[in-house]
Short mmCIF file of C-alpha atoms (C1' of nucleotides) in Angstrom, two decimals:
data_model
loop_
_atom_site.label_atom_id
_atom_site.label_comp_id
_atom_site.label_asym_id
_atom_site.label_seq_id
_atom_site.Cartn_x
_atom_site.Cartn_y
_atom_site.Cartn_z
CA MET Y 1 -0.43 0.09 0.07
CA PRO Y 2 1.45 3.24 -0.97
CA ALA Y 3 1.24 5.65 1.97
CA GLN Y 4 -0.35 8.21 0.02
CA PRO Y 5 -1.86 9.42 -3.59
CA ALA Y 6 1.01 11.52 -5.98
CA GLU Y 7 -1.67 14.47 -5.41
CA PHE Y 8 -1.17 14.59 -1.86
CA ALA Y 9 2.93 13.87 -1.89
CA ARG Y 10 5.80 15.46 -1.24
CA LYS Y 11 7.84 12.86 -1.46
CA LEU Y 12 7.76 9.78 -1.51
CA PRO Y 13 9.11 7.27 0.48
CA ARG Y 14 11.29 4.79 -1.25
CA GLN Y 15 13.51 3.40 1.71
CA GLU Y 16 11.27 1.05 4.30
CA ARG Y 17 12.85 2.73 6.78
CA ALA Y 18 10.44 6.61 5.81
CA GLN Y 19 7.55 3.91 4.81
CA HIS Y 20 7.44 3.21 8.57
CA THR Y 21 7.72 7.18 9.00
CA VAL Y 22 4.80 7.75 6.75
CA HIS Y 23 2.59 4.79 8.77
CA SER Y 24 3.69 6.27 12.11
CA ILE Y 25 2.39 9.69 10.89
CA LEU Y 26 -0.78 8.34 9.87
CA ARG Y 27 -1.66 6.38 12.90
CA ALA Y 28 -0.94 9.57 14.81
CA THR Y 29 -2.73 10.94 12.81
CA ALA Y 30 -6.22 9.32 13.34
CA HIS Y 31 -5.03 8.35 17.64
CA ILE Y 32 -5.10 12.27 18.18
CA LEU Y 33 -8.25 12.35 15.65
CA LYS Y 34 -10.53 9.91 17.52
CA THR Y 35 -8.99 10.97 21.25
CA LYS Y 36 -9.05 14.55 21.17
CA GLY Y 37 -10.83 15.59 18.10
CA PHE Y 38 -9.77 18.26 14.81
CA ALA Y 39 -9.43 20.93 17.21
CA ALA Y 40 -6.79 19.21 19.19
CA CYS Y 41 -4.92 17.83 16.31
CA SER Y 42 -1.76 19.83 16.00
CA THR Y 43 0.80 18.88 13.89
CA ASN Y 44 3.50 19.09 16.02
CA ALA Y 45 1.61 16.86 18.17
CA VAL Y 46 1.14 14.12 15.52
CA ALA Y 47 4.60 14.64 14.85
CA ARG Y 48 5.38 14.10 18.74
CA ARG Y 49 3.22 11.27 18.75
CA ALA Y 50 4.60 9.32 16.40
CA GLY Y 51 8.17 9.64 17.66
CA VAL Y 52 9.05 12.07 14.30
CA SER Y 53 10.07 15.53 13.79
CA ILE Y 54 8.21 18.13 12.64
CA GLY Y 55 10.72 18.08 9.21
CA SER Y 56 9.97 15.11 8.49
CA LEU Y 57 6.07 15.45 9.04
CA TYR Y 58 6.45 18.06 6.16
CA GLN Y 59 8.53 15.89 3.74
CA TYR Y 60 5.34 13.33 2.82
CA PHE Y 61 2.54 15.77 4.29
CA PRO Y 62 2.76 19.84 2.15
CA SER Y 63 0.14 20.60 4.48
CA LYS Y 64 -2.05 19.50 7.40
CA GLU Y 65 -4.99 19.03 5.38
CA ALA Y 66 -3.10 16.87 2.98
CA LEU Y 67 -1.95 15.16 5.79
CA VAL Y 68 -5.53 14.70 7.32
CA ALA Y 69 -6.86 13.94 3.38
CA ALA Y 70 -4.56 10.89 3.37
CA LEU Y 71 -5.64 9.48 6.59
CA ALA Y 72 -9.81 9.71 4.82
CA GLU Y 73 -8.57 8.62 1.54
CA GLU Y 74 -6.72 5.28 3.38
CA HIS Y 75 -9.82 5.12 5.31
CA ALA Y 76 -12.23 4.81 2.13
CA LYS Y 77 -10.10 2.95 0.53
CA GLU Y 78 -10.89 -0.31 3.50
CA GLY Y 79 -14.62 0.95 3.44
CA TYR Y 80 -14.73 0.11 -0.51
CA THR Y 81 -13.10 -3.45 -0.41
CA LEU Y 82 -15.84 -4.66 2.10
CA LEU Y 83 -18.09 -3.08 -0.12
CA LEU Y 84 -17.17 -5.02 -2.86
CA GLU Y 85 -16.47 -8.19 -1.13
CA THR Y 86 -20.27 -7.43 0.12
CA ILE Y 87 -21.27 -7.56 -3.64
CA ARG Y 88 -18.99 -10.67 -4.42
CA THR Y 89 -20.63 -12.83 -1.55
CA ALA Y 90 -24.25 -11.78 -1.88
CA GLY Y 91 -24.32 -13.07 -5.70
CA GLU Y 92 -22.99 -16.45 -4.58
CA GLN Y 93 -26.28 -18.29 -3.93
CA PRO Y 94 -29.40 -17.36 -4.72
CA ARG Y 95 -31.50 -15.99 -1.27
CA SER Y 96 -34.89 -14.79 -0.72
CA ILE Y 97 -35.53 -10.91 0.08
CA GLU Y 98 -35.29 -10.95 3.57
CA ALA Y 99 -32.06 -12.68 3.32
CA LEU Y 100 -30.79 -10.47 1.07
CA VAL Y 101 -31.38 -7.27 3.74
CA ARG Y 102 -30.21 -8.99 6.33
CA HIS Y 103 -26.93 -9.85 4.21
CA TYR Y 104 -26.20 -6.06 3.08
CA ILE Y 105 -26.82 -4.59 6.53
CA GLY Y 106 -24.73 -6.86 8.07
CA ALA Y 107 -22.00 -5.77 5.95
CA LEU Y 108 -23.47 -2.13 6.68
CA VAL Y 109 -22.83 -2.52 10.42
CA ARG Y 110 -19.65 -4.05 9.81
CA LEU Y 111 -18.23 -1.38 7.46
CA HIS Y 112 -18.53 1.07 10.49
CA ALA Y 113 -17.31 -1.04 13.11
CA ASN Y 114 -13.91 -0.49 11.48
CA ASP Y 115 -12.79 2.18 13.24
CA PRO Y 116 -16.06 4.55 13.82
CA GLU Y 117 -14.66 7.27 15.82
CA LEU Y 118 -12.74 7.76 13.08
CA HIS Y 119 -15.25 7.52 10.77
CA ARG Y 120 -16.72 10.13 12.99
CA VAL Y 121 -14.57 12.50 13.23
CA LEU Y 122 -13.62 12.70 9.13
CA MET Y 123 -17.12 12.90 8.70
CA GLU Y 124 -18.24 15.64 11.12
CA GLN Y 125 -15.34 17.47 12.65
CA VAL Y 126 -13.01 17.83 9.10
CA PRO Y 127 -14.20 20.86 7.19
CA THR Y 128 -14.23 21.14 3.42
CA ILE Y 129 -10.75 19.22 2.88
CA ARG Y 130 -12.30 18.50 -0.72
CA SER Y 131 -9.25 15.55 -1.58
CA GLY Y 132 -10.28 13.04 1.05
CA VAL Y 133 -13.88 13.12 1.94
CA VAL Y 134 -14.30 13.21 -1.92
CA ALA Y 135 -13.38 9.39 -1.51
CA MET Y 136 -15.44 8.42 1.34
CA GLN Y 137 -18.61 10.39 -0.15
CA GLN Y 138 -17.95 8.25 -2.98
CA VAL Y 139 -18.37 5.25 -1.33
CA SER Y 140 -21.60 6.17 0.46
CA ASN Y 141 -22.42 7.14 -3.28
CA GLN Y 142 -21.49 3.37 -4.99
CA SER Y 143 -23.36 1.96 -1.81
CA ALA Y 144 -26.38 4.13 -2.74
CA ALA Y 145 -26.37 3.25 -6.69
CA LEU Y 146 -26.19 -0.19 -5.22
CA VAL Y 147 -29.17 0.17 -3.67
CA ARG Y 148 -30.84 2.25 -5.84
CA ALA Y 149 -30.74 -0.89 -8.65
CA TRP Y 150 -32.02 -3.60 -6.24
CA LEU Y 151 -34.71 -1.61 -5.39
CA GLU Y 152 -35.16 -1.69 -9.28
CA ALA Y 153 -34.76 -4.81 -9.96
CA HIS Y 154 -37.37 -6.11 -7.67
CA ARG Y 155 -40.16 -3.72 -7.76
CA ASP Y 156 -42.34 -5.14 -7.99
CA GLN Y 157 -42.21 -7.52 -4.74
CA PHE Y 158 -42.24 -4.27 -2.33
CA ARG Y 159 -45.45 -1.18 -2.48
CA GLU Y 160 -45.47 1.44 -4.97
CA LEU Y 161 -42.65 2.83 -4.88
CA ASP Y 162 -40.32 6.47 -5.78
CA VAL Y 163 -37.07 4.56 -5.93
CA GLU Y 164 -34.99 7.88 -5.43
CA VAL Y 165 -36.69 8.11 -2.68
CA ALA Y 166 -36.76 5.24 -1.44
CA THR Y 167 -33.32 4.76 -1.35
CA TYR Y 168 -32.87 8.00 -0.50
CA VAL Y 169 -34.84 7.42 3.09
CA LEU Y 170 -33.56 3.54 3.39
CA VAL Y 171 -29.49 4.43 3.05
CA THR Y 172 -29.88 7.46 5.20
CA ALA Y 173 -31.91 5.84 7.51
CA VAL Y 174 -30.10 2.78 8.17
CA GLU Y 175 -26.31 4.49 8.14
CA ALA Y 176 -27.44 6.95 10.65
CA VAL Y 177 -28.76 4.25 12.73
CA THR Y 178 -25.60 2.48 12.73
CA HIS Y 179 -23.50 5.51 12.79
CA LEU Y 180 -25.22 6.85 16.51
CA ARG Y 181 -25.27 3.43 18.01
CA LEU Y 182 -21.36 3.10 17.48
CA LEU Y 183 -20.88 6.34 18.87
CA ASP Y 184 -23.27 6.20 22.43
CA ARG Y 185 -23.41 2.83 22.64
CA PRO Y 186 -26.55 1.63 24.49
CA ALA Y 187 -25.85 -1.65 26.53
CA GLN Y 188 -29.05 -3.20 24.87
CA LEU Y 189 -28.36 -2.72 21.47
CA ASP Y 190 -25.76 -5.71 20.31
CA THR Y 191 -25.02 -5.55 16.97
CA GLU Y 192 -27.62 -8.40 16.23
CA THR Y 193 -30.47 -6.54 17.52
CA LEU Y 194 -29.35 -3.84 15.43
CA VAL Y 195 -29.29 -5.81 12.33
CA ALA Y 196 -32.59 -7.23 12.74
CA GLU Y 197 -34.19 -4.04 13.87
CA LEU Y 198 -32.12 -2.26 10.95
CA SER Y 199 -34.12 -5.28 8.62
CA GLN Y 200 -37.27 -4.48 10.05
CA LEU Y 201 -37.43 -0.89 9.22
CA VAL Y 202 -36.19 -1.39 6.02
CA LEU Y 203 -38.42 -4.33 4.60
CA GLY Y 204 -41.15 -2.52 7.41
CA TYR Y 205 -40.83 0.53 4.79
CA LEU Y 206 -40.94 -1.49 1.38
CA GLY Y 207 -43.93 -2.80 2.63
CA LEU Y 208 -43.22 -6.56 3.46
CA GLY Y 209 -42.63 -6.63 6.80
CA GLY Y 210 -45.92 -9.05 8.84
CA GLN Y 211 -48.60 -6.95 9.38
CA HIS Y 212 -49.74 -7.00 13.16
CA ARG Y 213 -53.43 -7.79 14.09
CA PRO Y 214 -54.37 -5.46 16.98
CA ARG Y 215 -55.19 -7.39 19.67
CA GLY Y 216 -58.59 -6.40 21.64
CA ARG Y 217 -60.25 -5.10 17.72
CA PRO Y 218 -61.42 -8.69 16.18
CA ALA Y 219 -61.01 -7.80 12.00
CA MET H 1 -35.98 37.27 25.34
CA PRO H 2 -32.83 37.30 27.93
CA ALA H 3 -30.02 37.65 25.92
CA GLN H 4 -27.90 35.06 27.62
CA PRO H 5 -28.97 33.29 30.58
CA ALA H 6 -26.77 34.53 34.02
CA GLU H 7 -24.39 31.83 34.15
CA PHE H 8 -22.97 32.92 31.14
CA ALA H 9 -22.83 36.69 31.45
CA ARG H 10 -20.29 38.86 32.40
CA LYS H 11 -22.48 42.17 32.62
CA LEU H 12 -26.59 42.48 31.54
CA PRO H 13 -26.95 43.82 29.00
CA ARG H 14 -29.90 46.98 30.79
CA GLN H 15 -30.12 49.69 28.25
CA GLU H 16 -31.45 48.91 24.88
CA ARG H 17 -28.29 49.59 22.93
CA ALA H 18 -26.60 47.17 24.65
CA GLN H 19 -29.50 44.35 23.63
CA HIS H 20 -29.13 45.75 20.35
CA THR H 21 -25.18 44.97 20.90
CA VAL H 22 -25.70 41.58 21.91
CA HIS H 23 -28.43 40.34 19.72
CA SER H 24 -26.06 41.78 16.88
CA ILE H 25 -23.41 39.63 18.35
CA LEU H 26 -25.56 36.60 18.35
CA ARG H 27 -26.60 36.77 14.63
CA ALA H 28 -22.52 37.37 13.47
CA THR H 29 -22.11 33.89 15.87
CA ALA H 30 -24.73 32.12 14.24
CA HIS H 31 -23.80 33.21 10.09
CA ILE H 32 -20.83 33.29 11.06
CA LEU H 33 -20.72 29.46 11.77
CA LYS H 34 -22.75 28.32 9.18
CA THR H 35 -20.78 29.50 6.62
CA LYS H 36 -17.73 29.62 7.68
CA GLY H 37 -17.26 26.30 10.72
CA PHE H 38 -16.42 26.39 13.77
CA ALA H 39 -12.64 26.85 13.59
CA ALA H 40 -12.99 30.04 11.33
CA CYS H 41 -15.68 31.90 14.16
CA SER H 42 -13.57 33.85 15.91
CA THR H 43 -14.19 36.45 18.11
CA ASN H 44 -12.51 39.00 16.58
CA ALA H 45 -14.10 37.69 12.94
CA VAL H 46 -17.74 37.61 15.19
CA ALA H 47 -16.57 41.39 16.33
CA ARG H 48 -15.82 42.94 13.33
CA ARG H 49 -19.35 41.35 11.66
CA ALA H 50 -21.35 42.43 14.21
CA GLY H 51 -20.04 45.59 13.25
CA VAL H 52 -19.01 45.55 16.41
CA SER H 53 -15.63 46.35 19.29
CA ILE H 54 -13.75 43.25 20.14
CA GLY H 55 -13.73 44.57 23.11
CA SER H 56 -17.96 44.65 23.61
CA LEU H 57 -18.29 41.27 22.57
CA TYR H 58 -16.03 40.05 26.01
CA GLN H 59 -18.53 42.55 27.93
CA TYR H 60 -20.74 40.46 27.56
CA PHE H 61 -19.58 37.20 26.37
CA PRO H 62 -16.51 35.90 28.86
CA SER H 63 -15.41 33.16 26.52
CA LYS H 64 -15.51 32.41 22.92
CA GLU H 65 -17.04 28.99 24.81
CA ALA H 66 -20.47 31.10 26.22
CA LEU H 67 -20.98 32.33 23.12
CA VAL H 68 -21.21 29.55 21.31
CA ALA H 69 -23.19 27.46 24.58
CA ALA H 70 -25.56 31.22 24.14
CA LEU H 71 -26.11 30.86 21.06
CA ALA H 72 -26.84 26.94 21.16
CA GLU H 73 -29.09 27.74 24.51
CA GLU H 74 -31.58 30.30 22.37
CA HIS H 75 -31.53 27.47 19.10
CA ALA H 76 -32.58 24.58 21.93
CA LYS H 77 -35.43 26.87 23.37
CA GLU H 78 -36.46 27.79 19.91
CA GLY H 79 -36.89 23.66 19.72
CA TYR H 80 -38.34 23.15 23.10
CA THR H 81 -40.49 25.57 22.39
CA LEU H 82 -41.93 23.93 18.77
CA LEU H 83 -42.02 20.71 20.72
CA LEU H 84 -44.37 21.80 23.85
CA GLU H 85 -47.08 23.17 20.69
CA THR H 86 -46.66 20.05 19.30
CA ILE H 87 -47.80 17.68 22.39
CA ARG H 88 -50.64 20.74 22.78
CA THR H 89 -51.91 20.02 20.14
CA ALA H 90 -52.00 16.05 19.45
CA GLY H 91 -53.90 16.06 22.88
CA GLU H 92 -56.75 18.81 21.88
CA GLN H 93 -58.11 15.69 19.51
CA PRO H 94 -58.87 11.97 19.43
CA ARG H 95 -56.71 10.80 16.20
CA SER H 96 -55.64 7.77 14.61
CA ILE H 97 -52.41 6.03 14.99
CA GLU H 98 -51.34 7.02 11.38
CA ALA H 99 -52.27 10.33 12.08
CA LEU H 100 -50.63 10.19 14.60
CA VAL H 101 -47.56 10.09 13.59
CA ARG H 102 -47.84 12.34 11.19
CA HIS H 103 -48.59 14.67 13.53
CA TYR H 104 -46.26 14.66 15.17
CA ILE H 105 -42.72 13.64 12.27
CA GLY H 106 -44.40 16.91 10.33
CA ALA H 107 -43.86 18.57 13.87
CA LEU H 108 -40.15 17.06 13.37
CA VAL H 109 -39.51 18.07 9.99
CA ARG H 110 -40.87 21.85 11.16
CA LEU H 111 -38.35 21.61 13.63
CA HIS H 112 -35.56 20.77 12.08
CA ALA H 113 -36.69 23.36 8.82
CA ASN H 114 -35.53 25.90 11.82
CA ASP H 115 -31.83 26.54 10.91
CA PRO H 116 -30.46 23.70 9.76
CA GLU H 117 -27.03 24.44 9.27
CA LEU H 118 -26.65 26.32 12.35
CA HIS H 119 -28.27 22.55 14.12
CA ARG H 120 -25.58 20.92 12.45
CA VAL H 121 -22.45 22.95 13.01
CA LEU H 122 -23.89 22.74 16.48
CA MET H 123 -24.02 18.89 17.28
CA GLU H 124 -20.98 18.14 14.97
CA GLN H 125 -18.27 20.68 14.71
CA VAL H 126 -18.90 22.33 18.23
CA PRO H 127 -16.58 20.25 20.83
CA THR H 128 -18.15 19.49 24.10
CA ILE H 129 -19.04 22.63 24.83
CA ARG H 130 -20.55 21.66 28.23
CA SER H 131 -23.23 23.60 29.04
CA GLY H 132 -24.97 24.58 25.63
CA VAL H 133 -25.10 21.89 23.85
CA VAL H 134 -26.23 20.46 27.08
CA ALA H 135 -29.71 22.09 26.17
CA MET H 136 -29.91 20.81 22.80
CA GLN H 137 -29.48 16.95 24.10
CA GLN H 138 -32.48 18.07 26.78
CA VAL H 139 -34.60 18.66 24.07
CA SER H 140 -33.04 15.42 21.91
CA ASN H 141 -34.16 13.60 25.13
CA GLN H 142 -37.43 15.09 25.92
CA SER H 143 -38.68 13.88 22.15
CA ALA H 144 -37.58 10.55 22.85
CA ALA H 145 -39.19 10.03 26.41
CA LEU H 146 -42.16 11.51 24.21
CA VAL H 147 -41.87 8.37 21.90
CA ARG H 148 -41.17 5.71 24.53
CA ALA H 149 -44.13 6.83 26.67
CA TRP H 150 -46.55 6.74 23.16
CA LEU H 151 -44.83 3.58 22.23
CA GLU H 152 -46.06 2.08 26.39
CA ALA H 153 -49.18 2.86 25.21
CA HIS H 154 -50.26 1.78 22.77
CA ARG H 155 -47.94 -1.13 22.38
CA ASP H 156 -50.80 -3.56 21.79
CA GLN H 157 -51.52 -2.10 18.84
CA PHE H 158 -47.89 -2.80 17.29
CA ARG H 159 -46.04 -6.49 16.82
CA GLU H 160 -43.66 -7.68 19.76
CA LEU H 161 -41.36 -4.84 20.49
CA ASP H 162 -38.50 -3.61 22.65
CA VAL H 163 -39.18 0.11 23.68
CA GLU H 164 -36.12 1.14 24.57
CA VAL H 165 -34.74 -0.49 21.06
CA ALA H 166 -37.58 0.72 18.65
CA THR H 167 -37.14 4.05 20.48
CA TYR H 168 -33.97 4.77 20.04
CA VAL H 169 -34.33 3.18 16.41
CA LEU H 170 -37.08 5.81 15.57
CA VAL H 171 -35.91 8.48 16.69
CA THR H 172 -32.20 8.39 15.03
CA ALA H 173 -33.95 7.20 12.10
CA VAL H 174 -36.08 9.98 11.85
CA GLU H 175 -34.01 12.39 13.10
CA ALA H 176 -31.08 11.48 10.54
CA VAL H 177 -33.34 11.72 6.81
CA THR H 178 -35.04 15.14 8.14
CA HIS H 179 -31.56 15.86 8.89
CA LEU H 180 -29.76 15.83 6.24
CA ARG H 181 -32.50 16.16 3.72
CA LEU H 182 -32.26 19.99 4.73
CA LEU H 183 -28.52 19.87 3.95
CA ASP H 184 -28.30 17.82 0.99
CA ARG H 185 -31.79 19.37 -0.43
CA PRO H 186 -31.80 16.46 -2.61
CA ALA H 187 -34.44 17.93 -5.69
CA GLN H 188 -37.45 15.62 -5.59
CA LEU H 189 -37.51 15.37 -2.11
CA ASP H 190 -40.49 17.76 -0.72
CA THR H 191 -41.68 18.66 2.57
CA GLU H 192 -44.61 16.14 2.09
CA THR H 193 -43.25 13.54 0.79
CA LEU H 194 -40.83 14.00 3.15
CA VAL H 195 -43.46 13.61 6.11
CA ALA H 196 -45.61 10.74 4.36
CA GLU H 197 -42.39 8.70 4.04
CA LEU H 198 -41.26 8.88 7.19
CA SER H 199 -44.72 8.24 8.35
CA GLN H 200 -44.14 5.22 6.05
CA LEU H 201 -40.53 3.87 7.16
CA VAL H 202 -42.27 4.08 11.07
CA LEU H 203 -45.36 2.83 10.47
CA GLY H 204 -43.63 -0.21 8.79
CA TYR H 205 -41.40 -0.50 11.17
CA LEU H 206 -44.10 -0.62 13.64
CA GLY H 207 -45.88 -2.75 11.55
CA LEU H 208 -49.01 -1.27 10.79
CA GLY H 209 -47.31 -0.82 7.45
CA GLY H 210 -50.02 -1.94 3.93
CA GLN H 211 -49.04 -5.83 3.73
CA HIS H 212 -47.69 -5.48 0.27
CA ARG H 213 -48.78 -9.02 -1.99
CA PRO H 214 -46.65 -8.89 -4.70
CA ARG H 215 -47.35 -9.52 -7.65
CA GLY H 216 -46.73 -11.91 -10.06
CA ARG H 217 -46.79 -14.97 -7.82
CA PRO H 218 -50.64 -15.83 -6.25
CA ALA H 219 -50.69 -16.15 -2.74
"C1'" DC G 1 -26.29 70.61 34.09
"C1'" DG G 2 -22.94 68.41 36.38
"C1'" DA G 3 -22.12 63.57 38.12
"C1'" DT G 4 -21.79 58.78 37.86
"C1'" DA G 5 -22.73 54.66 36.06
"C1'" DA G 6 -23.48 52.07 31.65
"C1'" DT G 7 -21.41 51.15 27.29
"C1'" DA G 8 -18.07 50.72 23.19
"C1'" DT G 9 -13.61 50.94 21.95
"C1'" DG G 10 -8.68 48.47 19.65
"C1'" DA G 11 -4.19 48.66 19.89
"C1'" DG G 12 -1.78 45.13 22.02
"C1'" DC G 13 -0.30 41.14 24.95
"C1'" DG G 14 0.87 36.10 25.40
"C1'" DC G 15 0.53 32.13 23.10
"C1'" DC G 16 0.06 28.62 20.05
"C1'" DG G 17 -0.37 26.51 15.65
"C1'" DA G 18 1.49 25.67 10.54
"C1'" DC G 19 5.30 25.58 8.39
"C1'" DT G 20 9.95 26.62 6.73
"C1'" DC G 21 15.38 25.30 6.46
"C1'" DA G 22 20.18 25.26 6.97
"C1'" DC G 23 22.08 21.14 8.95
"C1'" DA G 24 23.15 15.93 10.27
"C1'" DT G 25 22.36 11.10 9.41
"C1'" DT G 26 21.77 7.23 6.98
"C1'" DT G 27 21.39 4.22 2.78
"C1'" DT G 28 22.75 3.33 -1.67
"C1'" DC G 29 25.59 1.68 -5.51
"C1'" DG G 30 29.02 2.17 -8.26
"C1'" DC N 1 35.53 2.78 -0.03
"C1'" DG N 2 33.24 7.48 -0.66
"C1'" DA N 3 30.40 10.28 -3.20
"C1'" DA N 4 25.52 11.14 -4.09
"C1'" DA N 5 20.93 10.50 -3.10
"C1'" DA N 6 17.65 9.00 0.61
"C1'" DT N 7 15.64 10.40 5.23
"C1'" DG N 8 16.08 12.98 9.84
"C1'" DT N 9 15.90 16.85 12.90
"C1'" DG N 10 14.32 20.89 15.87
"C1'" DA N 11 14.91 25.83 16.74
"C1'" DG N 12 12.85 29.34 14.51
"C1'" DT N 13 8.97 32.74 11.83
"C1'" DC N 14 4.97 34.15 10.96
"C1'" DG N 15 0.74 34.64 11.72
"C1'" DG N 16 -3.51 34.98 13.86
"C1'" DC N 17 -5.51 33.21 18.21
"C1'" DG N 18 -8.16 34.11 22.54
"C1'" DC N 19 -8.54 37.72 25.29
"C1'" DT N 20 -7.60 42.58 28.27
"C1'" DC N 21 -7.65 46.85 30.04
"C1'" DA N 22 -6.86 52.28 30.02
"C1'" DT N 23 -9.36 55.59 27.64
"C1'" DA N 24 -13.46 57.56 25.57
"C1'" DT N 25 -18.60 58.41 24.19
"C1'" DT N 26 -22.92 58.02 25.42
"C1'" DA N 27 -27.01 57.52 28.55
"C1'" DT N 28 -29.40 58.23 33.01
"C1'" DC N 29 -30.90 61.19 36.72
"C1'" DG N 30 -30.81 64.79 40.49
#
DNA sequence: CGATAATATGAGCGCCGACTCACATTTTCG
DNA sequence: CGAAAATGTGAGTCGGCGCTCATATTATCG
């Protein structure tokens, strides 16, 4: 894994030593971002924690912005990999709609289990940083496109719906609940329950939930 | 409306002139927060935009933190007012479950239509500021408590569910979709559609959605 | 009208941030 | 080896930040 793409690089690390330096810097950045937030993530602090001089940091990252962008891109790449993997395994055997929904939601939840604090900081606290956050949005868009295509393909099995709107609602809702859970970690909401509830949410929205017959008033 | 609560005040503005000053400062703060983000919201910039000297700012707000906290509290108060209003009007006449859901969701959407960018910045970018953000969380909690109580009261009419979990899922999902819509404003998702779709989402999750019978495969 | 309190001013202080540069050290390779 | 390239160093520059304070202006009221 090349440490950071050409657009950001000041110098490319050629020796193993240098690659280790770059890696340390990125780890330190992630750690400080997660524990102290963006405001406290000064380049001096990063260099200190990485056990590297401030000068070395600027050898490989021309600006603080580039540093954070590189981290965001790295994070996005991991997400993209998992997304591809999920698509692949989903296609392997035919499944029911319900099973498919569970499959994808499970993947999404796992995706967010990967460094959720970092994800949050990058999405929320980091002010508009061009290139890095763009990479993360692309993963989001890919994900949305997947949902859209799936809705199109199976639309005869749902209630009548506007595919655009439904995609938006579903992606946003699932993403948000998943996301938030990892931040305030409510005790009673373990991963399994989360996946089950989100599936319920999605299936219900699509008109596939088991209809409940209220007790007390006979139909 | 007293400009800011006693805990934050350095001096209380007694003359009309002073109240106007305080008001300008708060407006300027909101504007800069929304357009440039928290990082760019320096006290000097706020004072400049407010057309007021930096000294005046510190007459009424003892620190930058207090300034933002006061703004957050003001924002929270508006939300709380609307929440109370919604509860009041909801109790006026008996309604169906569906109508009630629509009523509350409509209120939530309107609530978020009030300065959504400010809401976002205060929730996300502003690092832990004690008192101000606490006020906003209280409104959130009130809102959640309301949902929880409502679920308890009508639970015999839904599918079987864990009230805690359901509250969490519903509040988070509805809040997130509402919220996000106001930030990237997708053209095809007007307020009316949004309310309808969110109601669908909630009712479906509760097992009250119209069950769809798939075409092509007879039951 | 003073006299006193309330309000407004902005140059400036101390600090810390991003970032530079002249130099030291290590690695590569003919 | 030894020279050139790659890598590493950290004191120091500079700008902007939060914030203070001595001073000027305006309102209140007897």
